[in-house]
Coordinates of C-alpha atoms in Angstrom, one line a residue:
M1 CA -116.2 -104.4 -73.2
I2 CA -116.5 -107.4 -70.9
R3 CA -119.6 -109.7 -70.7
K4 CA -120.2 -111.7 -67.9
K5 CA -123.0 -114.5 -67.0
L6 CA -124.7 -113.9 -63.7
S7 CA -127.8 -116.4 -63.6
T8 CA -130.6 -118.7 -64.7
Q9 CA -133.7 -118.1 -63.7
K10 CA -135.9 -121.5 -63.4
S11 CA -139.8 -119.5 -62.9
K12 CA -141.6 -116.8 -63.5
I13 CA -141.0 -115.6 -59.6
E14 CA -137.3 -115.8 -60.0
T15 CA -137.6 -113.9 -63.7
Q16 CA -139.8 -111.2 -61.8
K17 CA -137.2 -110.6 -58.9
T18 CA -134.6 -110.4 -61.2
L19 CA -136.2 -108.1 -63.9
A20 CA -137.0 -105.9 -60.6
Y21 CA -133.5 -105.7 -59.6
T22 CA -132.1 -104.8 -63.1
I23 CA -135.0 -102.1 -63.6
K24 CA -134.4 -100.2 -60.6
K25 CA -131.9 -97.3 -60.9
A26 CA -131.6 -97.5 -64.4
A27 CA -131.0 -95.0 -67.3
L28 CA -132.5 -96.8 -69.9
V29 CA -134.8 -99.7 -70.0
E30 CA -135.6 -101.2 -73.4
S31 CA -137.4 -104.7 -74.3
N32 CA -139.4 -105.9 -77.3
R33 CA -142.5 -105.2 -75.1
C34 CA -143.9 -101.9 -74.9
Q35 CA -144.2 -99.9 -71.6
R36 CA -147.7 -100.3 -70.3
G37 CA -149.1 -99.1 -66.7
T38 CA -146.4 -98.9 -63.6
N39 CA -142.9 -100.4 -63.2
Q40 CA -144.2 -103.0 -61.0
E41 CA -147.1 -103.8 -63.7
F42 CA -144.6 -104.0 -66.3
I43 CA -142.2 -106.3 -64.3
E44 CA -145.0 -108.7 -63.8
F45 CA -146.0 -108.1 -67.5
L46 CA -142.5 -108.8 -68.8
A47 CA -142.5 -111.8 -66.5
K48 CA -145.4 -113.6 -67.6
K49 CA -144.3 -113.4 -71.2
F50 CA -141.1 -114.9 -70.4
D51 CA -142.6 -117.8 -68.7
M52 CA -144.9 -118.3 -71.6
A53 CA -142.2 -118.3 -73.7
C54 CA -140.8 -121.6 -72.0
T55 CA -142.6 -124.4 -73.2
G56 CA -143.0 -127.7 -73.3
K57 CA -140.3 -129.5 -71.1
Q58 CA -138.1 -126.4 -71.0
E59 CA -136.8 -125.8 -67.6
N60 CA -134.9 -122.3 -67.8
T61 CA -137.1 -119.5 -68.0
S62 CA -134.5 -117.1 -68.3
F63 CA -130.6 -116.0 -68.3
H64 CA -129.0 -113.2 -67.0
E65 CA -125.7 -111.3 -68.1
T66 CA -124.1 -108.1 -67.9
L67 CA -121.9 -106.1 -70.5
S68 CA -119.6 -103.5 -68.7
F69 CA -117.8 -100.9 -70.4
H70 CA -114.1 -99.4 -69.9
T71 CA -113.9 -96.5 -67.2
S72 CA -112.2 -94.7 -70.3
D73 CA -114.9 -95.0 -72.8
N74 CA -116.5 -91.8 -73.0
I75 CA -120.3 -93.1 -73.9
T76 CA -123.7 -91.9 -73.3
P77 CA -126.4 -94.8 -71.9
E78 CA -128.0 -94.6 -75.3
K79 CA -124.7 -95.2 -77.2
A80 CA -123.8 -98.2 -75.0
L81 CA -127.5 -98.9 -75.4
E82 CA -127.2 -99.5 -79.2
I83 CA -123.9 -101.0 -78.8
A84 CA -125.4 -103.6 -76.8
K85 CA -128.2 -104.5 -79.0
E86 CA -125.8 -104.4 -82.1
L87 CA -123.8 -107.1 -80.3
Y88 CA -126.7 -109.8 -78.9
S89 CA -128.8 -109.0 -82.4
D90 CA -125.4 -110.5 -84.3
T91 CA -124.8 -113.6 -81.8
I92 CA -127.5 -114.9 -79.2
G93 CA -130.3 -112.9 -81.2
L94 CA -133.0 -110.6 -80.3
N95 CA -136.0 -112.4 -81.8
R96 CA -136.9 -113.6 -78.2
E97 CA -138.2 -112.1 -75.4
H98 CA -135.6 -110.1 -73.4
S99 CA -134.9 -106.8 -71.6
F100 CA -132.1 -104.1 -71.6
A101 CA -131.6 -102.2 -68.3
V102 CA -128.7 -99.7 -68.5
H103 CA -126.9 -98.9 -65.4
N104 CA -124.5 -95.8 -64.8
D105 CA -124.7 -95.6 -60.8
T106 CA -120.8 -97.2 -60.8
D107 CA -117.8 -96.2 -62.6
E108 CA -118.3 -98.8 -65.3
L109 CA -121.3 -98.0 -67.4
H110 CA -122.7 -101.4 -67.8
I111 CA -126.1 -103.1 -69.2
H112 CA -128.1 -105.8 -67.9
F113 CA -129.2 -108.1 -70.5
I114 CA -132.3 -110.8 -69.5
W115 CA -133.3 -112.9 -72.2
A116 CA -135.5 -116.3 -72.8
P117 CA -133.9 -119.5 -73.8
K118 CA -136.7 -119.8 -76.8
D119 CA -137.0 -117.5 -79.3
F120 CA -140.4 -116.7 -81.1
N121 CA -139.9 -119.6 -83.8
N122 CA -140.1 -122.0 -80.2
E123 CA -136.5 -122.8 -81.1
P124 CA -134.1 -123.2 -78.2
Y125 CA -130.6 -121.3 -77.9
Y126 CA -127.7 -123.8 -78.6
Q127 CA -124.7 -122.5 -79.0
K128 CA -121.6 -124.5 -78.6
N129 CA -118.6 -122.3 -76.9
D130 CA -120.7 -119.1 -77.6
Y131 CA -118.1 -117.1 -76.0
R132 CA -115.7 -117.8 -78.7
I133 CA -118.6 -115.9 -81.2
I134 CA -119.2 -113.3 -78.5
E135 CA -115.7 -112.0 -77.7
K136 CA -115.1 -111.9 -81.3
K137 CA -117.8 -109.6 -81.6
L138 CA -116.8 -107.9 -78.6
A139 CA -113.2 -107.0 -80.1
E140 CA -114.9 -106.1 -83.6
L141 CA -117.4 -103.0 -82.0
E142 CA -114.6 -102.2 -79.7
I143 CA -112.8 -101.2 -82.8
K144 CA -115.7 -100.1 -84.8
H145 CA -116.8 -97.5 -82.0
N146 CA -113.4 -96.4 -81.0
L147 CA -113.8 -98.1 -77.7
Y148 CA -111.0 -99.5 -75.0
Q149 CA -109.8 -103.0 -76.3
V150 CA -109.4 -105.5 -74.3
E151 CA -106.8 -107.8 -75.2
N152 CA -106.4 -110.8 -72.5
R153 CA -109.9 -112.6 -74.3
K154 CA -109.6 -116.3 -74.4
A155 CA -111.2 -116.3 -77.6
L156 CA -108.6 -114.6 -79.4
K157 CA -105.8 -116.3 -77.4
P158 CA -106.5 -119.6 -76.9
D159 CA -103.5 -120.2 -74.8
L160 CA -104.5 -117.9 -72.0
E161 CA -105.3 -119.4 -68.8
T162 CA -108.8 -118.4 -67.4
Q163 CA -108.8 -116.6 -63.8
P164 CA -111.5 -116.2 -62.0
R165 CA -112.5 -113.1 -59.8
K166 CA -111.8 -113.1 -56.5
S167 CA -115.0 -113.0 -54.5
K168 CA -116.1 -110.0 -52.5
K169 CA -115.5 -111.8 -49.2
E170 CA -111.8 -112.7 -50.5
Q171 CA -111.2 -109.2 -51.5
A172 CA -112.5 -107.7 -48.2
L173 CA -110.2 -109.9 -46.4
E174 CA -107.2 -109.2 -48.5
Q175 CA -107.4 -105.2 -47.7
R176 CA -107.4 -106.4 -44.0
G177 CA -104.2 -108.3 -44.6
I178 CA -105.9 -111.8 -44.1
E179 CA -105.4 -114.3 -46.4
T180 CA -108.4 -117.1 -47.7
I181 CA -107.0 -120.8 -47.2
K182 CA -108.0 -120.5 -51.3
S183 CA -105.2 -118.0 -51.8
Q184 CA -102.6 -120.0 -49.8
F185 CA -103.2 -123.1 -51.7
K186 CA -102.6 -120.8 -54.7
K187 CA -99.2 -119.2 -53.6
D188 CA -98.2 -122.9 -52.5
V189 CA -99.1 -124.1 -56.2
S190 CA -97.7 -121.4 -58.3
S191 CA -94.2 -121.9 -55.9
A192 CA -93.9 -125.6 -56.8
L193 CA -94.8 -124.9 -60.6
D194 CA -91.9 -122.1 -60.4
K195 CA -89.5 -124.6 -58.9
S196 CA -90.1 -127.7 -61.0
R197 CA -89.2 -128.8 -64.4
T198 CA -91.3 -131.8 -64.3
T199 CA -95.0 -133.0 -63.1
T200 CA -93.1 -135.3 -61.2
N201 CA -90.9 -132.5 -59.0
F202 CA -94.2 -130.7 -58.7
F203 CA -96.0 -133.4 -56.8
G204 CA -92.8 -133.9 -54.8
Y205 CA -92.7 -130.1 -53.6
L206 CA -96.4 -130.3 -52.5
H207 CA -96.2 -133.2 -51.0
D208 CA -92.7 -132.4 -48.8
N209 CA -95.0 -129.1 -48.1
G210 CA -97.4 -131.1 -46.3
Y211 CA -100.0 -131.4 -49.3
D212 CA -101.5 -135.0 -49.6
I213 CA -102.7 -135.9 -53.6
I214 CA -106.0 -137.2 -54.2
P215 CA -106.8 -138.3 -57.5
N216 CA -110.2 -138.1 -59.0
G217 CA -109.4 -140.2 -62.3
K218 CA -106.6 -140.0 -65.0
T219 CA -105.9 -136.7 -65.0
A220 CA -108.0 -135.0 -62.4
Y221 CA -107.0 -134.5 -58.8
S222 CA -107.6 -132.7 -55.6
I223 CA -104.9 -131.2 -53.2
S224 CA -105.5 -131.8 -49.2
K225 CA -103.8 -129.9 -46.1
N226 CA -104.9 -129.4 -42.7
G227 CA -108.2 -131.1 -43.4
N228 CA -108.8 -128.6 -46.3
T229 CA -109.6 -129.8 -49.8
L230 CA -109.6 -128.0 -53.2
K231 CA -109.6 -129.4 -56.7
S232 CA -106.4 -128.6 -58.5
S233 CA -108.2 -126.2 -61.1
A234 CA -109.5 -124.0 -58.7
V235 CA -105.8 -123.3 -57.5
G236 CA -104.2 -123.4 -60.8
G237 CA -102.8 -126.5 -60.7
S238 CA -105.2 -128.5 -63.4
Y239 CA -103.5 -131.3 -66.0
A240 CA -104.4 -128.5 -68.7
S241 CA -102.1 -125.8 -66.8
L242 CA -99.4 -128.4 -65.7
K243 CA -98.8 -129.6 -69.2
K244 CA -98.3 -126.5 -70.8
R245 CA -95.5 -125.5 -68.3
L246 CA -94.1 -128.9 -67.6
E247 CA -92.3 -132.1 -69.0
E248 CA -93.8 -135.7 -68.0
Q249 CA -91.4 -137.5 -66.6
H250 CA -93.3 -140.1 -65.2
D251 CA -97.0 -141.2 -66.8
F252 CA -99.4 -138.9 -65.3
A253 CA -101.8 -141.5 -64.4
E254 CA -99.1 -143.6 -62.7
L255 CA -98.2 -140.7 -61.0
L256 CA -101.4 -140.1 -59.7
E257 CA -101.6 -143.4 -58.7
H258 CA -98.4 -143.6 -56.9
Y259 CA -99.5 -141.0 -54.4
R260 CA -102.6 -142.5 -53.9
K261 CA -101.0 -145.7 -52.6
K262 CA -98.3 -143.8 -50.5
E263 CA -98.4 -144.8 -47.2
K264 CA -99.7 -142.0 -44.6
E265 CA -98.4 -141.4 -41.3
E266 CA -100.6 -143.2 -38.3
V267 CA -103.3 -140.7 -36.9
D268 CA -103.1 -140.1 -33.1
A269 CA -106.5 -138.3 -32.4
H270 CA -109.7 -138.6 -29.9
I271 CA -112.5 -136.7 -28.6
S272 CA -114.0 -138.0 -25.4
T273 CA -117.0 -137.0 -22.9
N274 CA -117.6 -137.8 -19.3
A275 CA -121.3 -136.8 -20.0
K276 CA -124.4 -139.2 -20.0
V277 CA -125.0 -140.9 -23.4
D278 CA -127.3 -142.9 -25.0
Y279 CA -125.5 -145.1 -27.2
L280 CA -126.2 -144.8 -30.9
T281 CA -129.5 -142.3 -31.0
K282 CA -130.9 -141.6 -34.3
N283 CA -131.1 -138.1 -35.7
K284 CA -133.7 -136.6 -37.6
Y285 CA -131.8 -134.3 -39.4
Q286 CA -129.5 -134.8 -42.5
T287 CA -126.0 -134.6 -41.1
T288 CA -122.8 -135.4 -42.5
L289 CA -122.4 -138.3 -40.5
A290 CA -125.7 -139.7 -42.0
M291 CA -125.1 -138.7 -45.7
H292 CA -121.1 -139.4 -45.8
F293 CA -120.5 -142.7 -43.5
S294 CA -121.7 -146.2 -43.0
P295 CA -121.5 -147.9 -39.8
V296 CA -120.0 -151.6 -39.2
F297 CA -121.0 -152.5 -35.7
E298 CA -118.7 -154.5 -33.2
D299 CA -119.3 -155.7 -29.6
D300 CA -117.3 -152.5 -28.0
K301 CA -117.4 -150.1 -30.8
V302 CA -119.0 -149.0 -34.1
E303 CA -116.6 -148.8 -37.3
Y304 CA -117.4 -145.9 -39.6
Y305 CA -116.4 -146.3 -43.3
Y306 CA -116.6 -143.5 -46.3
K307 CA -120.0 -144.5 -48.2
K308 CA -117.6 -144.2 -51.5
S309 CA -114.6 -145.9 -50.1
S310 CA -116.4 -149.1 -48.1
N311 CA -112.8 -150.2 -47.0
K312 CA -111.4 -146.9 -45.9
K313 CA -112.2 -146.4 -42.4
A314 CA -113.0 -143.0 -41.1
F315 CA -113.3 -143.4 -37.1
D316 CA -114.2 -145.6 -34.7
Y317 CA -116.6 -145.1 -32.0
Y318 CA -116.4 -146.8 -28.6
K319 CA -119.3 -147.4 -26.1
E320 CA -117.4 -147.4 -22.9
P321 CA -116.1 -145.0 -22.4
S322 CA -117.5 -142.6 -24.7
K323 CA -114.8 -141.9 -27.3
V324 CA -114.1 -141.3 -31.2
S325 CA -110.5 -142.5 -32.9
F326 CA -109.9 -141.0 -35.9
N327 CA -108.3 -142.4 -38.5
D328 CA -107.8 -139.3 -40.7
L329 CA -107.9 -135.4 -40.0
S330 CA -109.9 -134.5 -42.8
S331 CA -112.9 -132.0 -42.1
K332 CA -115.7 -134.5 -43.2
T333 CA -114.3 -136.9 -40.7
L334 CA -113.6 -134.9 -37.8
R335 CA -117.6 -132.9 -38.3
A336 CA -118.8 -136.8 -38.6
G337 CA -117.2 -137.8 -35.6
I338 CA -118.1 -134.9 -33.5
Q339 CA -121.6 -135.2 -34.4
R340 CA -121.5 -138.7 -33.3
L341 CA -120.6 -138.4 -29.8
T342 CA -122.5 -134.8 -29.3
Q343 CA -125.7 -136.6 -31.2
D344 CA -125.5 -139.2 -28.1
M345 CA -125.1 -136.9 -25.2
K346 CA -128.1 -136.6 -23.3
E347 CA -127.5 -132.7 -22.7
P348 CA -124.7 -130.6 -24.0
G349 CA -121.5 -130.7 -22.1
P350 CA -117.6 -130.7 -22.1
L351 CA -116.2 -132.4 -24.7
Y352 CA -112.2 -133.5 -24.4
C353 CA -109.6 -133.6 -27.5
S354 CA -106.4 -135.5 -27.3
G355 CA -103.4 -136.8 -29.6
S356 CA -100.8 -134.8 -31.4
D357 CA -100.8 -131.2 -31.4
N358 CA -101.9 -130.7 -35.1
A359 CA -104.6 -133.2 -34.4
R360 CA -105.9 -131.4 -31.3
K361 CA -105.7 -127.8 -33.2
R362 CA -107.9 -129.8 -36.2
I363 CA -110.5 -130.9 -33.8
W364 CA -110.9 -127.5 -32.2
L365 CA -111.1 -125.6 -35.6
E366 CA -114.0 -128.1 -36.5
F367 CA -115.6 -127.7 -33.2
K368 CA -115.6 -123.8 -33.8
M369 CA -117.0 -124.3 -37.4
M370 CA -119.9 -126.3 -36.1
N371 CA -121.0 -123.2 -33.6
L372 CA -121.6 -125.8 -31.0
E373 CA -120.7 -123.4 -28.2
A374 CA -124.1 -121.8 -28.9
K375 CA -125.7 -125.1 -28.1
G376 CA -123.9 -124.8 -24.8
F377 CA -120.9 -127.9 -25.7
T378 CA -117.4 -126.8 -24.8
M379 CA -114.1 -128.3 -26.1
N380 CA -111.1 -129.1 -23.8
G381 CA -107.5 -130.3 -24.1
Y382 CA -106.5 -127.3 -26.5
K383 CA -105.3 -123.7 -26.3
P384 CA -105.4 -121.7 -29.4
T385 CA -102.8 -119.4 -30.9
A386 CA -102.9 -116.5 -32.7
D387 CA -102.4 -118.1 -35.9
D388 CA -104.9 -120.6 -35.1
L389 CA -107.7 -117.7 -34.9
K390 CA -106.3 -116.5 -38.1
E391 CA -107.2 -119.3 -39.5
L392 CA -110.5 -119.9 -38.1
E393 CA -111.2 -116.7 -39.5
Q394 CA -109.9 -118.1 -43.1
R395 CA -112.2 -120.8 -42.8
K396 CA -115.2 -119.0 -41.9
A397 CA -114.4 -116.5 -44.9
D398 CA -114.0 -119.6 -47.1
K399 CA -117.4 -121.1 -46.4
K400 CA -119.9 -120.8 -48.9
E401 CA -123.0 -118.6 -48.8
W402 CA -126.3 -118.6 -50.5
K403 CA -127.2 -115.0 -52.4
K404 CA -130.8 -113.7 -52.2
A405 CA -132.3 -111.6 -55.0
P406 CA -134.2 -108.7 -53.7
E407 CA -138.0 -108.7 -53.8
A408 CA -139.6 -107.0 -56.5
Q409 CA -141.2 -103.7 -55.4
E410 CA -143.4 -101.1 -57.0
L411 CA -141.8 -97.9 -57.8
P412 CA -143.1 -94.5 -59.3
M413 CA -143.0 -94.3 -62.9
P414 CA -143.1 -91.2 -65.3
S415 CA -145.2 -90.7 -68.3
V416 CA -143.5 -92.6 -71.1
P417 CA -144.7 -91.7 -74.6
D418 CA -146.1 -94.6 -76.6
N419 CA -143.3 -96.1 -78.2
P420 CA -141.7 -99.9 -78.0
A421 CA -138.4 -98.2 -76.7
P422 CA -139.3 -96.6 -73.7
T423 CA -136.8 -94.9 -70.8
L424 CA -137.2 -95.4 -67.3
P425 CA -135.7 -93.8 -64.5
V426 CA -135.8 -96.3 -61.7
Q427 CA -133.7 -97.0 -58.3
E428 CA -131.4 -99.9 -57.8
E429 CA -131.0 -102.6 -54.5
K430 CA -128.1 -104.8 -53.8
P431 CA -129.2 -107.9 -53.3
Q432 CA -129.0 -109.6 -50.0
E433 CA -127.0 -112.5 -48.7
E434 CA -127.9 -115.5 -46.7
P435 CA -125.1 -117.7 -45.0
K436 CA -125.8 -121.6 -45.8
E437 CA -126.5 -123.7 -42.5
D438 CA -124.0 -126.1 -41.1
V439 CA -126.4 -128.5 -40.6
V440 CA -129.2 -129.3 -42.9
E441 CA -132.3 -130.3 -41.4
E442 CA -134.8 -133.2 -43.0
N443 CA -135.9 -131.9 -46.2
P444 CA -139.9 -131.4 -46.6
E445 CA -141.3 -133.3 -49.8
P446 CA -140.9 -131.4 -52.7
E447 CA -144.3 -130.6 -54.7
P448 CA -144.3 -132.7 -57.6
E449 CA -143.3 -131.0 -61.0
K450 CA -143.7 -131.6 -64.5
P451 CA -140.5 -132.9 -65.9
K452 CA -138.5 -130.4 -67.9
T453 CA -135.2 -130.5 -69.9
K454 CA -132.4 -128.3 -69.2
V455 CA -130.8 -125.5 -71.5
K456 CA -127.4 -125.0 -70.1
W457 CA -125.0 -122.3 -70.7
F458 CA -122.1 -122.9 -73.3

């Protein structure tokens, strides 16, 4: 059995939508409340009870997770529900508002479990590293009920490295033979680990392969290549992972500081326009330029520096001719420079990139990622190759997306006997997805809310 945390709901509406999503197409539904009325009325009733349990300064109204059984488990929905109740009764506790929904519409029979952070004694759930307790209980139940036994559990094997599941987007691209940038980073990190005996060797291999090492503390760091930056923990190169496999030839913190001070090659990258501009116009949107960079005004130009590093210059913006000269090729810097120039143009028109082949390629990629062609802008000075087009698709695939839960809908419900654990045949609908916008518009002032205390997952 595999337990997976899915989401945290922070309002009655969010809880109601999640309940509606789990109850649809469920073979069995059971909660601590008796079924009354239609499905929609019962969903609204449950959501109200969850919200009422959220007392005081509590922020989260409910948690949502799943318990999945292996395909080889010959088990009925009723037996699966019995096992789930035994699991959560002995760990999280069922003396709280909760709802179970058993689904058998996929190869793996699974149960959705939604529960309130506070129990009926008004005590908030607080159990540090609860996955250890729950995974041990899962192992016991697998033996007790003769189920498939999962071996690679971190609670049972503390040295086991956690490998996050690949996103559906990543899996779909791999099936088409397209590798994401994150996958490329992982492959290069794995290769460097295999070739290295010490951490010094490891960083040397990465650096020779075109990666920049960006320290984020004494043991935390990120790696960057071609304007793409990822945390080391996301690609299998965290300090904990390195410590298990490699020796330390030099102090790790000093090693990171060495790469922080390592001189970089001078960047030759520019964009310009011949169109008419209004120099230094203001923008009402919260762009990357406004959020992450600070201007220093000179006679014939403006120097833009990173807000979090006032001595690190990102680019220069010249008044005549209208031009941006970059100091680095990070995605954030290129985006801000393009925003600075296009923001001042009186109307959409042609842009020109110049510099090294790699610089022009990075500028072209960022221009395409900003979707400025749809607004009437063009980028001249670089002709993309087939590999460039493939990388553009990879960049788009790595872009984060927001997931929208489905709206609750009223469904027909058969008559149910008067008992506290009813079963309901219902229907399920997959949640829709919405892409995150490149530019975030100025946020309206939020409605005031009462102060709340956050209950976290552990």
